[in-house]
Rosetta silent file (secondary structure, phi, psi, omega in degrees, C-alpha in Angstrom):
SEQUENCE: MAFTGSASSPAEWIAERVKQARLAAEESQRAGKDGVALSTDLTAALDEVVVAVANQHLRHSGITSGVAVMATGGYGRGEWAPYSDLDLVFLCAESPDANVATFASAVLHDLWDARLDAGHATRSVADTHELAESDLTVATAMLDARFLTGDEGL
SCORE:     score description
SCORE:     0.000 S_00000001
   1 L     0.000  122.044  167.136   -0.105   -0.278   -0.081 S_00000001
   2 L   -40.674  109.296  161.660    1.311    3.352   -1.180 S_00000001
   3 L   -94.491  112.539  173.058    0.766    6.112    1.517 S_00000001
   4 L   -89.706  153.927  177.207    0.433    9.596   -0.221 S_00000001
   5 L    60.776 -154.943 -170.822   -0.026   12.906    1.183 S_00000001
   6 L   -84.736   12.422 -179.688    0.240   13.200    5.002 S_00000001
   7 L   -51.481  116.496  179.267   -0.891    9.509    5.813 S_00000001
   8 L  -111.503   -4.935 -168.949    1.520    8.312    8.612 S_00000001
   9 L  -144.099  172.810 -176.651   -0.133    5.125    9.292 S_00000001
  10 H   -72.153  -67.858 -163.622   -2.542    2.287    6.811 S_00000001
  11 H   -32.761  -49.320 -173.065   -5.985    3.749    9.352 S_00000001
  12 H   -64.751  -37.055 -173.007   -4.894    7.078    8.356 S_00000001
  13 H   -79.515  -54.552 -161.685   -4.406    6.171    4.251 S_00000001
  14 H   -46.953  -77.295  179.169   -7.603    3.890    4.841 S_00000001
  15 H   -42.407  -31.421  172.349   -9.842    7.083    6.286 S_00000001
  16 H   -85.685  -39.379 -170.106   -8.835    9.427    3.853 S_00000001
  17 H   -59.922  -54.821  178.499   -9.522    7.202    0.973 S_00000001
  18 H   -84.920   -5.666  149.869  -12.950    6.645    2.133 S_00000001
  19 H   -38.166  -57.515 -177.444  -13.422   10.147    3.050 S_00000001
  20 H   -73.814  -49.613 -171.282  -12.682   11.273   -0.370 S_00000001
  21 H   -58.813  -53.514 -168.629  -15.229    8.702   -1.695 S_00000001
  22 H   -49.368  -39.901  163.931  -18.045    9.688    0.732 S_00000001
  23 H   -80.918   -8.035  165.007  -17.467   13.329   -0.839 S_00000001
  24 H   -75.331  -35.332  162.292  -17.341   12.514   -3.922 S_00000001
  25 H   -49.620  -52.669 -169.195  -20.767   10.696   -3.403 S_00000001
  26 H   -58.429  -68.524 -175.640  -22.253   13.991   -1.631 S_00000001
  27 H   -52.440  -23.944  162.617  -21.119   15.826   -4.747 S_00000001
  28 H   -93.602   -8.787  161.900  -22.711   13.257   -7.343 S_00000001
  29 H   -85.546  -22.293 -161.663  -25.862   13.084   -5.328 S_00000001
  30 H   -82.429  -49.715  179.993  -26.173   16.949   -5.207 S_00000001
  31 L   -71.702   33.703  162.608  -25.517   16.883   -9.249 S_00000001
  32 L    76.369   40.551  176.811  -28.492   14.583   -9.697 S_00000001
  33 L   -73.745  132.123  160.541  -26.552   11.109   -9.371 S_00000001
  34 L   -79.087  166.486 -178.120  -29.011    8.110   -8.680 S_00000001
  35 H   -49.772  -51.198  169.453  -28.712    6.099   -5.670 S_00000001
  36 H   -46.443  -45.796  175.967  -27.687    3.197   -7.455 S_00000001
  37 H   -65.790  -37.200 -167.036  -25.062    4.619   -9.387 S_00000001
  38 H   -93.761  -24.386  162.829  -23.584    6.365   -6.482 S_00000001
  39 H   -51.040  -36.206 -167.686  -23.486    2.854   -4.519 S_00000001
  40 H   -70.766  -57.739  179.609  -21.730    1.433   -7.229 S_00000001
  41 H   -30.974  -71.036 -165.337  -19.257    4.333   -7.125 S_00000001
  42 H   -58.035  -48.307  176.587  -18.651    4.035   -3.472 S_00000001
  43 H   -47.831  -50.386 -166.309  -18.248   -0.108   -3.696 S_00000001
  44 H   -60.866  -30.989 -173.943  -15.703    0.502   -6.195 S_00000001
  45 H   -88.537    3.926 -149.763  -13.788    2.884   -4.358 S_00000001
  46 H  -124.358  -57.395 -177.748  -14.141    0.737   -0.795 S_00000001
  47 H   -29.888  -57.880 -172.823  -12.866   -2.313   -3.375 S_00000001
  48 H   -47.806  -62.156  173.503   -9.486   -0.129   -3.968 S_00000001
  49 H   -34.177  -89.692 -156.222   -9.031    0.121    0.010 S_00000001
  50 H   -54.020  -41.669 -163.560   -9.651   -3.484    1.167 S_00000001
  51 H   -75.830  -34.156  171.735   -7.906   -5.051   -2.002 S_00000001
  52 H   -53.677  -52.796 -161.593   -4.903   -2.727   -1.281 S_00000001
  53 H   -77.747  -49.193 -163.916   -4.730   -3.351    2.664 S_00000001
  54 H   -69.758  -39.850 -165.470   -5.241   -7.202    1.967 S_00000001
  55 H   -73.670  -25.282  164.137   -2.810   -7.341   -0.791 S_00000001
  56 H   -68.184  -56.768 -176.902   -0.261   -5.617    1.614 S_00000001
  57 H   -72.152  -18.344  170.772   -0.852   -8.076    4.201 S_00000001
  58 H   -77.847  -53.931 -157.835   -0.748  -11.006    1.927 S_00000001
  59 H   -74.594  -11.075  178.324    2.587  -10.212    0.571 S_00000001
  60 H   -91.827  -36.322 -174.377    3.895   -9.537    4.444 S_00000001
  61 H   -78.525   -4.159 -178.524    2.307  -12.870    5.511 S_00000001
  62 L    91.394  -18.716  179.009    3.881  -15.117    2.829 S_00000001
  63 L   -59.204   99.547  166.799    0.464  -16.370    1.759 S_00000001
  64 L  -100.126  -24.363 -176.624    0.425  -17.079   -2.144 S_00000001
  65 L  -141.683 -167.748  175.117   -2.123  -19.252   -2.541 S_00000001
  66 L    63.057   15.695 -175.693   -5.379  -21.051   -0.446 S_00000001
  67 E  -144.963  111.925  141.616   -7.018  -17.627    0.936 S_00000001
  68 E   -94.824  158.696 -179.031   -9.306  -15.410   -0.724 S_00000001
  69 E  -117.782  119.406 -174.064  -10.870  -12.352    0.640 S_00000001
  70 E  -117.741  140.603 -179.243  -14.567  -12.128   -0.295 S_00000001
  71 E   -94.806  156.296 -174.823  -16.792   -9.343    0.283 S_00000001
  72 E  -135.327 -160.016 -168.114  -20.667  -10.532    1.269 S_00000001
  73 H    25.482 -133.655 -160.627  -24.044   -8.911    2.210 S_00000001
  74 H   -90.697    7.099  176.001  -24.625   -5.520    0.787 S_00000001
  75 H   -87.586  -48.889  177.218  -21.204   -4.728    0.334 S_00000001
  76 H   -58.825  -17.471 -165.905  -20.698   -8.030   -1.916 S_00000001
  77 L  -101.750   -5.289 -176.071  -23.791   -7.270   -3.825 S_00000001
  78 L    82.556   22.603 -168.499  -22.233   -3.601   -4.562 S_00000001
  79 L  -111.939   53.343 -169.661  -24.559   -1.638   -2.691 S_00000001
  80 L  -103.938  150.248 -169.184  -22.512   -0.216   -0.214 S_00000001
  81 L  -117.106  156.742 -178.579  -23.434    3.389    1.253 S_00000001
  82 L   -22.565  -66.194 -167.808  -21.605    6.101    2.799 S_00000001
  83 L  -106.381   16.306  171.024  -21.709    5.149    6.550 S_00000001
  84 L   -51.544  158.977  139.000  -22.478    1.131    5.880 S_00000001
  85 L  -113.818 -149.253 -163.755  -20.938   -1.312    7.145 S_00000001
  86 E  -129.977  139.904 -173.115  -18.781   -3.925    5.337 S_00000001
  87 E  -118.056  123.640  159.675  -18.636   -7.818    5.894 S_00000001
  88 E   -88.042  139.142  159.764  -15.583   -9.945    4.660 S_00000001
  89 E  -103.319  128.419  176.837  -15.054  -13.724    4.434 S_00000001
  90 E  -101.933  102.906 -172.443  -11.522  -14.753    4.682 S_00000001
  91 E  -102.779  146.938  168.127  -12.245  -18.230    2.686 S_00000001
  92 E  -127.534  136.307  175.523   -9.511  -20.856    2.767 S_00000001
  93 L   -58.620  -33.348  177.004   -9.102  -24.080    0.865 S_00000001
  94 L  -107.453 -167.270  160.826   -8.202  -25.866    4.181 S_00000001
  95 L   -59.726  134.258  167.171   -8.704  -24.839    7.909 S_00000001
  96 L   -53.538  135.001 -179.640   -7.456  -21.741    8.439 S_00000001
  97 L  -111.822 -176.279 -173.348   -4.105  -21.774   10.429 S_00000001
  98 H   -71.417  -10.996 -174.723   -2.355  -18.953   12.727 S_00000001
  99 H   -70.209  -49.836  177.713   -0.857  -17.708    9.583 S_00000001
 100 H   -57.997  -44.366 -162.504   -4.285  -17.056    8.180 S_00000001
 101 H  -101.156   -9.340  166.311   -5.755  -15.691   11.287 S_00000001
 102 H   -72.899  -55.422 -155.595   -2.646  -13.267   11.509 S_00000001
 103 H   -62.994  -71.140 -157.348   -3.360  -11.856    7.863 S_00000001
 104 H   -60.587  -42.430  162.862   -7.177  -11.442    8.576 S_00000001
 105 H   -13.100  -76.063  170.379   -6.329  -10.164   11.648 S_00000001
 106 H   -53.171  -35.652 -170.226   -4.071   -7.194   10.361 S_00000001
 107 H   -71.754  -55.516 -173.853   -6.354   -6.639    7.677 S_00000001
 108 H   -67.818  -34.420 -165.372   -9.340   -6.006   10.001 S_00000001
 109 H   -74.415  -51.261  178.257   -7.330   -3.897   12.632 S_00000001
 110 H   -58.791  -30.946  174.937   -6.397   -1.401    9.694 S_00000001
 111 H   -87.663  -40.159  159.752   -9.969   -1.359    8.902 S_00000001
 112 H   -62.653  -53.741 -162.905  -11.344   -0.790   12.153 S_00000001
 113 H   -73.364    2.245  171.875   -8.750    1.444   13.369 S_00000001
 114 L   -88.137   10.095  172.272   -9.854    3.667   10.163 S_00000001
 115 L    67.294   38.878  165.876  -13.452    3.395   12.173 S_00000001
 116 L   -84.847  134.422  152.580  -14.998    1.104    9.306 S_00000001
 117 L   -58.173   62.439  171.558  -17.738   -1.134   10.821 S_00000001
 118 E   -71.070   96.453  160.015  -15.923   -4.609    9.438 S_00000001
 119 E  -111.388  164.631 -169.193  -17.435   -7.959   10.015 S_00000001
 120 L  -139.518 -158.651  158.280  -16.213  -11.119    9.151 S_00000001
 121 L  -169.351  157.172  173.623  -15.615  -14.631    9.200 S_00000001
 122 E  -129.384  135.085  172.709  -12.647  -16.781    8.708 S_00000001
 123 E  -175.485  177.980 -170.529  -13.252  -20.570    7.725 S_00000001
 124 E  -102.794  150.202  158.546  -12.431  -22.841    5.245 S_00000001
 125 H    -4.937  -70.754  168.183  -14.446  -23.860    1.812 S_00000001
 126 H   -58.531  -55.097 -166.595  -15.800  -27.031    3.684 S_00000001
 127 H   -76.150  -16.266  164.180  -16.946  -25.577    6.734 S_00000001
 128 H   -64.729  -24.691  177.226  -18.752  -22.676    4.979 S_00000001
 129 H   -72.951  -48.853  179.208  -20.406  -25.385    3.040 S_00000001
 130 H   -78.830  -50.162 -175.319  -21.310  -27.421    5.982 S_00000001
 131 H   -49.179  -35.203 -156.599  -22.255  -24.203    7.747 S_00000001
 132 H   -84.808    0.355  177.292  -24.299  -22.981    4.609 S_00000001
 133 H   -91.227  -12.812 -168.297  -26.558  -26.324    5.144 S_00000001
 134 H  -108.250  -41.217 -157.425  -27.512  -25.502    8.701 S_00000001
 135 L  -117.852  126.214 -174.170  -27.599  -21.935    9.121 S_00000001
 136 H   -67.314  -30.938 -172.182  -29.700  -19.578    6.523 S_00000001
 137 H   -81.195  -28.884 -166.457  -27.616  -16.789    7.191 S_00000001
 138 H   -78.390  -47.996 -168.086  -24.427  -18.211    6.321 S_00000001
 139 H   -70.234  -52.096 -173.495  -25.974  -19.762    2.936 S_00000001
 140 H   -65.298  -30.546  165.022  -27.589  -16.390    2.076 S_00000001
 141 H   -84.490   -4.020  162.778  -24.377  -14.391    2.575 S_00000001
 142 L   -98.686    6.818  154.688  -22.423  -16.598    0.263 S_00000001
 143 L   -73.179  -20.675  173.008  -25.025  -16.152   -2.279 S_00000001
 144 L   -89.024   -1.936 -171.778  -23.836  -12.341   -2.368 S_00000001
 145 L   -58.297  154.101 -162.394  -20.080  -13.178   -1.909 S_00000001
 146 E  -154.236  124.245  173.124  -18.056  -11.273   -4.163 S_00000001
 147 E   -66.910  126.603  175.039  -14.278  -11.775   -4.760 S_00000001
 148 E  -104.885  -62.099 -169.462  -11.834   -9.018   -3.884 S_00000001
 149 E  -155.619 -179.183  175.209   -8.598  -10.788   -3.938 S_00000001
 150 E    78.879 -139.597 -168.055   -6.080  -13.424   -3.113 S_00000001
 151 L   -76.734   92.943 -160.148   -6.752  -16.867   -4.420 S_00000001
 152 L   -78.614  -37.911  173.906   -9.511  -16.725   -7.471 S_00000001
 153 L   -34.956  -26.863  179.369   -9.523  -20.515   -7.489 S_00000001
 154 L  -104.382    0.000    0.000  -11.633  -20.836   -4.660 S_00000001
């Protein structure tokens, strides 16, 4: 992640990008842009932030495959609003190990430190399938899942 301007931490960099996206959405709304288009633009801006943060931590962790970061819920549907929460799933080919947990924690802490309301789950593909069979919330969340970064093969 390349820090520009006066950002001295990942949280400041994230907060500045999100602030810029929110201001752009406000200006676009005043200019008459419809809500669906605004939400699409906001989602794209947040995608850039989350992908940059996740990729930075993927590089640092040494994880090269077997983990994908997925957007779920409204964010996964591309319907992120200016002060919405965002839901992420750290999907793993195998059961998540300590390295994956550390990676997910680092991404989430950067988002939380920037005052974003980020929900999450970290689980294997097999665990996700098993949970989806018994938990409608998990099943519907995965229907909205959208790949952000990591192992596209998952």
